[in-house]
Structures are given as structure tokens and as C-alpha cells.
């Protein structure tokens, strides 16, 4: 988080993030069928403006930017033999966020819109697509250190037959300034139920250890002025390939399974 201009009640900023993405646990694909393999580095950049209302009871913000996600692919979770599985594809998106934060409530509306080559061939059977995602998260501070949030999102990508809504929730606890543990739960028809946990530490957080008394500059409203931007991941889902290859003598259909002495493979057909 880099302030570009700081006023008495506002800040213009650029927020830059680099993530190291590691391999999926074998047999548990994060994009449904194809395992994500190897280590890649994704980036996210936001340019934004945040300001306080007259009595400093609310912080409002707007930001927009660009995200990238190189993705290395491996085998599959489906047991299907594929060729060309060790390749790296590249997804990207533009994004925008609207924020509103008080000492008790926070609201975040966001839009993630893929650009460029939104559909990429991952191997001989599956292709992956970056999802258009639009959502709203609403959070509440149960105590000064314990926060809960719920969210609704809509996601779409025609090639992957993804077109529907999802819900998610998060519970986070601030152990000390800058160190937070959290648990996440989400459900939608494309990815079904997913549970995760995380430990986050933000370097440069004010102070060390939880303060005994909450000072004015440590309230959620003031801290939100320099908080990192949320909802920055390029979301990818894969599906049996849509780049159809006609097979002589085959009947109309979507996919034919061929079992030969060399194993099982899929051939896409033109309907």
C-alpha cells in the first residue's frame, strides 16, 4: 500500500500485491478437474481513493485495477489420461471495488472482468476459463478483534457452463496488530462446498501486540484508510474441451470415450 497523496480526511493510493501460487494437493484440484502444478507468481495492482465523512464515522472508497494469473497445469483428478499436461497458461482481468466502513459494519461491492484470452487449453481433454464475478460482502465486528462477514456473488463463463450464484462466509480473529487467523466457507454449483483457513500477517501494522485501550487512530474507520484491497484473485474453472474435433463415422454428441491399448482418452465432437 503506497499513499500517493494524503489529505486531512482522505488518501489517494496505489496498492500492489504479488502472490506465490503453489501446487494443488494431489487429487484435490482447485479448478475442478485439472491439478494446478508448479509455482507461479500472480500480480494485482489497484489505484484508488478513500475519504472520511464529516464526523469520521464512515470511510468510503473506490478503486480499480488489473490482475494477472499465470497457471501451471499438471495431471487430472478424474483418472483420465491426458497429453500436454505440463504447460503454463496466462489469465488476466480488470477489477473495480466500492467500499464503506464504519466501526461496526463494512460493505464491499466488487466486479472481476476477464480480458484477453479468457479461455485456455490446459491439456488434450480440458480447457479452463476465467470467470466473470460480481459480488457484495457485508461484515460486522462482533468484538474489536472478532469479525464476521457474509457475501453473495454471481459468476459466469459460458464455455465452462458456469452461470449462477454463490454464497460465502468468513470469521476472522485479530491475534495482535497485523496478525490475523481466519476461516472461510463458500458454496456454489460450479465449485460446490469449499472450506479453508488462513493466517495473515501484514508488515508495518501499527504497534506490536493488542493495545490495552483503543486509540482514535486505531479504530476500524481510520485503519480502513490504509487497509489492503480485497477480492483480487483471477478465478478459473475448467471443463471438457469445447474446441471440437470431428471424428469420422462418429455419431453426433459432445464427447466420445476411446479405450485403447494405450489407455483411455476423450475426443471432442461437433454437435
PDB file of C-alpha atoms in Angstrom, residues 3-239:
ATOM      1  CA  UNK A   3      -0.018   6.609  -0.464  1.00  0.00           C
ATOM      2  CA  UNK A   4       0.187   8.966  -3.436  1.00  0.00           C
ATOM      3  CA  UNK A   5      -1.475  11.970  -1.797  1.00  0.00           C
ATOM      4  CA  UNK A   6      -2.612  12.324   1.820  1.00  0.00           C
ATOM      5  CA  UNK A   7      -5.187  14.931   2.872  1.00  0.00           C
ATOM      6  CA  UNK A   8      -6.621  15.671   6.306  1.00  0.00           C
ATOM      7  CA  UNK A   9      -9.504  13.220   5.706  1.00  0.00           C
ATOM      8  CA  UNK A  10      -8.534  11.368   2.530  1.00  0.00           C
ATOM      9  CA  UNK A  11      -5.831   9.400   0.760  1.00  0.00           C
ATOM     10  CA  UNK A  12      -5.112   8.578  -2.886  1.00  0.00           C
ATOM     11  CA  UNK A  13      -3.117   5.374  -3.200  1.00  0.00           C
ATOM     12  CA  UNK A  14      -1.726   2.543  -5.263  1.00  0.00           C
ATOM     13  CA  UNK A  15      -1.846  -0.984  -3.803  1.00  0.00           C
ATOM     14  CA  UNK A  16       0.445  -3.622  -5.343  1.00  0.00           C
ATOM     15  CA  UNK A  17       0.339  -7.328  -4.480  1.00  0.00           C
ATOM     16  CA  UNK A  18       2.421 -10.314  -5.620  1.00  0.00           C
ATOM     17  CA  UNK A  19       1.282 -13.829  -4.672  1.00  0.00           C
ATOM     18  CA  UNK A  20       3.280 -17.053  -4.875  1.00  0.00           C
ATOM     19  CA  UNK A  21       0.904 -19.791  -6.068  1.00  0.00           C
ATOM     20  CA  UNK A  22       1.822 -23.367  -5.163  1.00  0.00           C
ATOM     21  CA  UNK A  23       0.654 -26.747  -6.459  1.00  0.00           C
ATOM     22  CA  UNK A  24      -2.691 -28.271  -5.582  1.00  0.00           C
ATOM     23  CA  UNK A  25      -2.678 -31.162  -3.155  1.00  0.00           C
ATOM     24  CA  UNK A  26      -2.719 -34.293  -5.317  1.00  0.00           C
ATOM     25  CA  UNK A  27      -6.278 -35.380  -6.043  1.00  0.00           C
ATOM     26  CA  UNK A  28      -7.855 -32.081  -4.953  1.00  0.00           C
ATOM     27  CA  UNK A  29      -7.986 -29.747  -7.939  1.00  0.00           C
ATOM     28  CA  UNK A  30      -8.720 -26.122  -7.093  1.00  0.00           C
ATOM     29  CA  UNK A  31     -10.276 -25.617 -10.554  1.00  0.00           C
ATOM     30  CA  UNK A  32     -12.375 -28.873 -10.511  1.00  0.00           C
ATOM     31  CA  UNK A  33     -10.689 -31.354 -12.921  1.00  0.00           C
ATOM     32  CA  UNK A  34      -7.098 -30.348 -13.714  1.00  0.00           C
ATOM     33  CA  UNK A  35      -4.469 -30.091 -10.996  1.00  0.00           C
ATOM     34  CA  UNK A  36      -2.653 -26.791 -10.696  1.00  0.00           C
ATOM     35  CA  UNK A  37       1.054 -27.616 -10.656  1.00  0.00           C
ATOM     36  CA  UNK A  38       4.383 -25.917 -10.049  1.00  0.00           C
ATOM     37  CA  UNK A  39       4.952 -22.445  -8.607  1.00  0.00           C
ATOM     38  CA  UNK A  40       3.868 -19.257 -10.350  1.00  0.00           C
ATOM     39  CA  UNK A  41       3.578 -15.623  -9.303  1.00  0.00           C
ATOM     40  CA  UNK A  42       0.339 -13.686  -9.773  1.00  0.00           C
ATOM     41  CA  UNK A  43       0.096  -9.911  -9.535  1.00  0.00           C
ATOM     42  CA  UNK A  44      -2.571  -7.389  -8.576  1.00  0.00           C
ATOM     43  CA  UNK A  45      -2.492  -3.594  -8.826  1.00  0.00           C
ATOM     44  CA  UNK A  46      -5.139  -1.150  -7.616  1.00  0.00           C
ATOM     45  CA  UNK A  47      -5.353   2.626  -7.945  1.00  0.00           C
ATOM     46  CA  UNK A  48      -7.838   4.116  -5.502  1.00  0.00           C
ATOM     47  CA  UNK A  49      -9.174   6.966  -3.407  1.00  0.00           C
ATOM     48  CA  UNK A  50     -10.565   6.809   0.147  1.00  0.00           C
ATOM     49  CA  UNK A  51     -12.108   9.519   2.291  1.00  0.00           C
ATOM     50  CA  UNK A  52     -13.843  10.069   5.666  1.00  0.00           C
ATOM     51  CA  UNK A  53     -17.240  11.669   6.178  1.00  0.00           C
ATOM     52  CA  UNK A  54     -17.622  14.856   8.225  1.00  0.00           C
ATOM     53  CA  UNK A  55     -17.588  13.293  11.700  1.00  0.00           C
ATOM     54  CA  UNK A  56     -15.209  10.466  10.718  1.00  0.00           C
ATOM     55  CA  UNK A  57     -17.775   7.782  11.487  1.00  0.00           C
ATOM     56  CA  UNK A  58     -17.559   6.242   7.983  1.00  0.00           C
ATOM     57  CA  UNK A  59     -14.824   5.655   5.437  1.00  0.00           C
ATOM     58  CA  UNK A  60     -15.790   5.453   1.755  1.00  0.00           C
ATOM     59  CA  UNK A  61     -13.576   4.266  -1.059  1.00  0.00           C
ATOM     60  CA  UNK A  62     -13.351   3.424  -4.740  1.00  0.00           C
ATOM     61  CA  UNK A  63     -10.551   1.598  -6.542  1.00  0.00           C
ATOM     62  CA  UNK A  64      -9.877  -0.172  -9.829  1.00  0.00           C
ATOM     63  CA  UNK A  65      -7.016  -2.062 -11.393  1.00  0.00           C
ATOM     64  CA  UNK A  66      -5.541  -5.067 -13.149  1.00  0.00           C
ATOM     65  CA  UNK A  67      -4.810  -8.648 -12.008  1.00  0.00           C
ATOM     66  CA  UNK A  68      -2.787 -11.418 -13.669  1.00  0.00           C
ATOM     67  CA  UNK A  69      -2.522 -15.156 -13.037  1.00  0.00           C
ATOM     68  CA  UNK A  70      -0.033 -17.452 -14.772  1.00  0.00           C
ATOM     69  CA  UNK A  71      -1.163 -21.027 -14.072  1.00  0.00           C
ATOM     70  CA  UNK A  72       0.940 -24.172 -14.439  1.00  0.00           C
ATOM     71  CA  UNK A  73      -1.080 -27.330 -15.078  1.00  0.00           C
ATOM     72  CA  UNK A  74      -0.444 -30.967 -14.221  1.00  0.00           C
ATOM     73  CA  UNK A  75      -2.474 -34.172 -14.194  1.00  0.00           C
ATOM     74  CA  UNK A  76      -6.175 -34.617 -13.511  1.00  0.00           C
ATOM     75  CA  UNK A  77      -8.407 -35.654 -10.624  1.00  0.00           C
ATOM     76  CA  UNK A  78     -10.713 -37.630 -12.914  1.00  0.00           C
ATOM     77  CA  UNK A  79      -8.355 -40.508 -13.748  1.00  0.00           C
ATOM     78  CA  UNK A  80      -8.484 -39.572 -17.441  1.00  0.00           C
ATOM     79  CA  UNK A  81      -5.192 -39.876 -19.316  1.00  0.00           C
ATOM     80  CA  UNK A  82      -4.243 -36.569 -20.913  1.00  0.00           C
ATOM     81  CA  UNK A  83      -1.359 -35.307 -23.016  1.00  0.00           C
ATOM     82  CA  UNK A  84       0.231 -31.881 -22.998  1.00  0.00           C
ATOM     83  CA  UNK A  85      -0.449 -31.532 -19.271  1.00  0.00           C
ATOM     84  CA  UNK A  86       2.753 -29.712 -18.337  1.00  0.00           C
ATOM     85  CA  UNK A  87       2.079 -26.238 -19.662  1.00  0.00           C
ATOM     86  CA  UNK A  88       1.630 -22.735 -18.262  1.00  0.00           C
ATOM     87  CA  UNK A  89      -1.294 -20.580 -19.335  1.00  0.00           C
ATOM     88  CA  UNK A  90      -1.964 -16.923 -18.576  1.00  0.00           C
ATOM     89  CA  UNK A  91      -5.194 -15.299 -17.380  1.00  0.00           C
ATOM     90  CA  UNK A  92      -5.874 -11.636 -16.639  1.00  0.00           C
ATOM     91  CA  UNK A  93      -8.724  -9.387 -15.556  1.00  0.00           C
ATOM     92  CA  UNK A  94      -9.709  -5.817 -14.767  1.00  0.00           C
ATOM     93  CA  UNK A  95     -11.447  -5.165 -11.462  1.00  0.00           C
ATOM     94  CA  UNK A  96     -13.282  -2.465  -9.517  1.00  0.00           C
ATOM     95  CA  UNK A  97     -14.335  -2.112  -5.860  1.00  0.00           C
ATOM     96  CA  UNK A  98     -16.622   0.169  -3.850  1.00  0.00           C
ATOM     97  CA  UNK A  99     -16.076   0.296  -0.061  1.00  0.00           C
ATOM     98  CA  UNK A 100     -17.879   1.625   3.007  1.00  0.00           C
ATOM     99  CA  UNK A 101     -16.562   1.035   6.532  1.00  0.00           C
ATOM    100  CA  UNK A 102     -17.776   2.105   9.984  1.00  0.00           C
ATOM    101  CA  UNK A 103     -16.529   0.990  13.388  1.00  0.00           C
ATOM    102  CA  UNK A 104     -19.087  -1.857  13.346  1.00  0.00           C
ATOM    103  CA  UNK A 105     -20.004  -2.502   9.707  1.00  0.00           C
ATOM    104  CA  UNK A 106     -18.190  -2.838   6.415  1.00  0.00           C
ATOM    105  CA  UNK A 107     -19.501  -3.223   2.868  1.00  0.00           C
ATOM    106  CA  UNK A 108     -17.550  -4.177  -0.247  1.00  0.00           C
ATOM    107  CA  UNK A 109     -19.027  -4.398  -3.757  1.00  0.00           C
ATOM    108  CA  UNK A 110     -16.761  -5.713  -6.498  1.00  0.00           C
ATOM    109  CA  UNK A 111     -16.586  -6.690 -10.160  1.00  0.00           C
ATOM    110  CA  UNK A 112     -13.957  -9.004 -11.709  1.00  0.00           C
ATOM    111  CA  UNK A 113     -13.997  -8.988 -15.533  1.00  0.00           C
ATOM    112  CA  UNK A 114     -11.590 -11.245 -17.501  1.00  0.00           C
ATOM    113  CA  UNK A 115      -9.836  -9.778 -20.542  1.00  0.00           C
ATOM    114  CA  UNK A 116      -7.540 -11.110 -23.258  1.00  0.00           C
ATOM    115  CA  UNK A 117      -7.535 -14.871 -23.830  1.00  0.00           C
ATOM    116  CA  UNK A 118     -10.233 -15.740 -21.303  1.00  0.00           C
ATOM    117  CA  UNK A 119     -10.346 -19.397 -22.449  1.00  0.00           C
ATOM    118  CA  UNK A 120      -7.158 -21.509 -22.487  1.00  0.00           C
ATOM    119  CA  UNK A 121      -6.453 -25.115 -23.460  1.00  0.00           C
ATOM    120  CA  UNK A 122      -4.980 -26.853 -20.388  1.00  0.00           C
ATOM    121  CA  UNK A 123      -4.305 -30.290 -21.923  1.00  0.00           C
ATOM    122  CA  UNK A 124      -5.743 -32.669 -24.510  1.00  0.00           C
ATOM    123  CA  UNK A 125      -9.040 -33.010 -22.624  1.00  0.00           C
ATOM    124  CA  UNK A 126      -9.741 -29.912 -20.532  1.00  0.00           C
ATOM    125  CA  UNK A 127      -9.749 -26.187 -21.066  1.00  0.00           C
ATOM    126  CA  UNK A 128     -10.016 -23.518 -18.401  1.00  0.00           C
ATOM    127  CA  UNK A 129     -11.771 -20.179 -18.385  1.00  0.00           C
ATOM    128  CA  UNK A 130     -11.529 -17.093 -16.174  1.00  0.00           C
ATOM    129  CA  UNK A 131     -14.877 -16.304 -14.560  1.00  0.00           C
ATOM    130  CA  UNK A 132     -16.753 -13.015 -14.650  1.00  0.00           C
ATOM    131  CA  UNK A 133     -17.615 -12.418 -10.989  1.00  0.00           C
ATOM    132  CA  UNK A 134     -19.787  -9.745  -9.348  1.00  0.00           C
ATOM    133  CA  UNK A 135     -20.383  -9.719  -5.610  1.00  0.00           C
ATOM    134  CA  UNK A 136     -21.169  -7.946  -2.361  1.00  0.00           C
ATOM    135  CA  UNK A 137     -19.655  -8.710   1.074  1.00  0.00           C
ATOM    136  CA  UNK A 138     -21.135  -7.423   4.330  1.00  0.00           C
ATOM    137  CA  UNK A 139     -19.103  -7.622   7.531  1.00  0.00           C
ATOM    138  CA  UNK A 140     -19.767  -6.927  11.204  1.00  0.00           C
ATOM    139  CA  UNK A 141     -17.370  -6.502  14.153  1.00  0.00           C
ATOM    140  CA  UNK A 142     -18.654  -8.798  16.902  1.00  0.00           C
ATOM    141  CA  UNK A 143     -15.869  -7.562  19.193  1.00  0.00           C
ATOM    142  CA  UNK A 144     -12.949  -5.227  18.407  1.00  0.00           C
ATOM    143  CA  UNK A 145     -10.862  -8.287  17.472  1.00  0.00           C
ATOM    144  CA  UNK A 146     -13.506 -10.708  16.114  1.00  0.00           C
ATOM    145  CA  UNK A 147     -15.145 -10.046  12.754  1.00  0.00           C
ATOM    146  CA  UNK A 148     -17.677 -11.986  10.711  1.00  0.00           C
ATOM    147  CA  UNK A 149     -18.789 -11.449   7.134  1.00  0.00           C
ATOM    148  CA  UNK A 150     -21.220 -12.951   4.632  1.00  0.00           C
ATOM    149  CA  UNK A 151     -21.230 -12.464   0.893  1.00  0.00           C
ATOM    150  CA  UNK A 152     -23.209 -13.093  -2.275  1.00  0.00           C
ATOM    151  CA  UNK A 153     -21.635 -13.417  -5.732  1.00  0.00           C
ATOM    152  CA  UNK A 154     -22.696 -14.156  -9.291  1.00  0.00           C
ATOM    153  CA  UNK A 155     -20.264 -15.921 -11.649  1.00  0.00           C
ATOM    154  CA  UNK A 156     -20.400 -16.628 -15.373  1.00  0.00           C
ATOM    155  CA  UNK A 157     -18.407 -18.316 -18.143  1.00  0.00           C
ATOM    156  CA  UNK A 158     -20.393 -19.910 -20.971  1.00  0.00           C
ATOM    157  CA  UNK A 159     -17.643 -22.295 -22.160  1.00  0.00           C
ATOM    158  CA  UNK A 160     -17.483 -23.909 -18.692  1.00  0.00           C
ATOM    159  CA  UNK A 161     -21.285 -23.923 -18.318  1.00  0.00           C
ATOM    160  CA  UNK A 162     -20.932 -21.709 -15.236  1.00  0.00           C
ATOM    161  CA  UNK A 163     -23.886 -19.391 -14.737  1.00  0.00           C
ATOM    162  CA  UNK A 164     -25.165 -18.979 -11.200  1.00  0.00           C
ATOM    163  CA  UNK A 165     -24.927 -17.517  -7.746  1.00  0.00           C
ATOM    164  CA  UNK A 166     -22.920 -18.409  -4.670  1.00  0.00           C
ATOM    165  CA  UNK A 167     -22.646 -17.513  -1.008  1.00  0.00           C
ATOM    166  CA  UNK A 168     -19.659 -17.312   1.295  1.00  0.00           C
ATOM    167  CA  UNK A 169     -18.806 -16.522   4.886  1.00  0.00           C
ATOM    168  CA  UNK A 170     -15.711 -15.639   6.868  1.00  0.00           C
ATOM    169  CA  UNK A 171     -14.789 -15.468  10.548  1.00  0.00           C
ATOM    170  CA  UNK A 172     -11.521 -13.704  11.441  1.00  0.00           C
ATOM    171  CA  UNK A 173      -9.762 -13.021  14.741  1.00  0.00           C
ATOM    172  CA  UNK A 174      -7.012 -10.444  15.273  1.00  0.00           C
ATOM    173  CA  UNK A 175      -4.361 -12.036  17.493  1.00  0.00           C
ATOM    174  CA  UNK A 176      -2.113  -8.957  17.539  1.00  0.00           C
ATOM    175  CA  UNK A 177      -1.823  -5.894  15.345  1.00  0.00           C
ATOM    176  CA  UNK A 178      -1.111  -7.235  11.884  1.00  0.00           C
ATOM    177  CA  UNK A 179      -1.570 -10.960  12.705  1.00  0.00           C
ATOM    178  CA  UNK A 180      -4.973 -12.455  11.891  1.00  0.00           C
ATOM    179  CA  UNK A 181      -6.333 -16.011  11.698  1.00  0.00           C
ATOM    180  CA  UNK A 182      -9.450 -16.771   9.681  1.00  0.00           C
ATOM    181  CA  UNK A 183     -11.821 -19.488   8.483  1.00  0.00           C
ATOM    182  CA  UNK A 184     -13.744 -19.382   5.195  1.00  0.00           C
ATOM    183  CA  UNK A 185     -16.761 -21.283   3.844  1.00  0.00           C
ATOM    184  CA  UNK A 186     -18.320 -20.948   0.389  1.00  0.00           C
ATOM    185  CA  UNK A 187     -20.867 -22.739  -1.785  1.00  0.00           C
ATOM    186  CA  UNK A 188     -21.913 -22.504  -5.424  1.00  0.00           C
ATOM    187  CA  UNK A 189     -22.918 -25.051  -8.060  1.00  0.00           C
ATOM    188  CA  UNK A 190     -19.675 -24.744 -10.017  1.00  0.00           C
ATOM    189  CA  UNK A 191     -17.216 -25.330  -7.139  1.00  0.00           C
ATOM    190  CA  UNK A 192     -19.675 -26.772  -4.581  1.00  0.00           C
ATOM    191  CA  UNK A 193     -18.715 -26.515  -0.880  1.00  0.00           C
ATOM    192  CA  UNK A 194     -15.238 -25.267  -0.071  1.00  0.00           C
ATOM    193  CA  UNK A 195     -13.651 -24.733   3.349  1.00  0.00           C
ATOM    194  CA  UNK A 196     -10.315 -23.062   4.027  1.00  0.00           C
ATOM    195  CA  UNK A 197      -8.314 -21.446   6.812  1.00  0.00           C
ATOM    196  CA  UNK A 198      -5.601 -18.819   6.711  1.00  0.00           C
ATOM    197  CA  UNK A 199      -3.031 -16.957   8.784  1.00  0.00           C
ATOM    198  CA  UNK A 200      -2.208 -13.444   7.619  1.00  0.00           C
ATOM    199  CA  UNK A 201       0.439 -11.021   8.803  1.00  0.00           C
ATOM    200  CA  UNK A 202       0.674  -7.502   7.488  1.00  0.00           C
ATOM    201  CA  UNK A 203       4.096  -5.932   7.788  1.00  0.00           C
ATOM    202  CA  UNK A 204       4.118  -2.359   9.015  1.00  0.00           C
ATOM    203  CA  UNK A 205       0.976  -2.707  11.139  1.00  0.00           C
ATOM    204  CA  UNK A 206       0.770  -0.165  13.963  1.00  0.00           C
ATOM    205  CA  UNK A 207       2.372  -1.372  17.187  1.00  0.00           C
ATOM    206  CA  UNK A 208       3.141  -4.841  18.481  1.00  0.00           C
ATOM    207  CA  UNK A 209       0.574  -6.806  20.408  1.00  0.00           C
ATOM    208  CA  UNK A 210      -3.018  -5.917  21.119  1.00  0.00           C
ATOM    209  CA  UNK A 211      -3.286  -2.488  22.778  1.00  0.00           C
ATOM    210  CA  UNK A 212      -4.963  -2.214  26.163  1.00  0.00           C
ATOM    211  CA  UNK A 213      -7.021   0.777  25.065  1.00  0.00           C
ATOM    212  CA  UNK A 214      -8.363   1.628  21.614  1.00  0.00           C
ATOM    213  CA  UNK A 215      -6.947   4.917  20.410  1.00  0.00           C
ATOM    214  CA  UNK A 216      -8.679   7.131  17.862  1.00  0.00           C
ATOM    215  CA  UNK A 217      -6.167   6.345  15.126  1.00  0.00           C
ATOM    216  CA  UNK A 218      -6.608   2.600  15.760  1.00  0.00           C
ATOM    217  CA  UNK A 219     -10.365   2.489  15.112  1.00  0.00           C
ATOM    218  CA  UNK A 220     -11.587   0.386  12.139  1.00  0.00           C
ATOM    219  CA  UNK A 221     -12.646   3.528  10.252  1.00  0.00           C
ATOM    220  CA  UNK A 222      -9.193   5.132  10.408  1.00  0.00           C
ATOM    221  CA  UNK A 223      -7.343   1.866   9.785  1.00  0.00           C
ATOM    222  CA  UNK A 224      -9.543   1.223   6.723  1.00  0.00           C
ATOM    223  CA  UNK A 225      -7.902   4.198   5.013  1.00  0.00           C
ATOM    224  CA  UNK A 226      -4.708   2.129   4.567  1.00  0.00           C
ATOM    225  CA  UNK A 227      -6.162  -1.389   4.548  1.00  0.00           C
ATOM    226  CA  UNK A 228      -5.227  -3.628   1.635  1.00  0.00           C
ATOM    227  CA  UNK A 229      -7.822  -4.007  -1.138  1.00  0.00           C
ATOM    228  CA  UNK A 230      -9.921  -7.194  -1.145  1.00  0.00           C
ATOM    229  CA  UNK A 231     -11.222  -9.509  -3.917  1.00  0.00           C
ATOM    230  CA  UNK A 232      -8.188  -9.685  -6.215  1.00  0.00           C
ATOM    231  CA  UNK A 233      -7.964 -13.322  -7.360  1.00  0.00           C
ATOM    232  CA  UNK A 234      -8.410 -14.339 -11.004  1.00  0.00           C
ATOM    233  CA  UNK A 235     -10.948 -17.157 -10.590  1.00  0.00           C
ATOM    234  CA  UNK A 236     -10.588 -20.108 -13.014  1.00  0.00           C
ATOM    235  CA  UNK A 237     -12.848 -23.110 -13.692  1.00  0.00           C
ATOM    236  CA  UNK A 238     -12.126 -25.948 -16.146  1.00  0.00           C
ATOM    237  CA  UNK A 239     -14.353 -28.147 -18.290  1.00  0.00           C
TER     238      UNK A 239
END
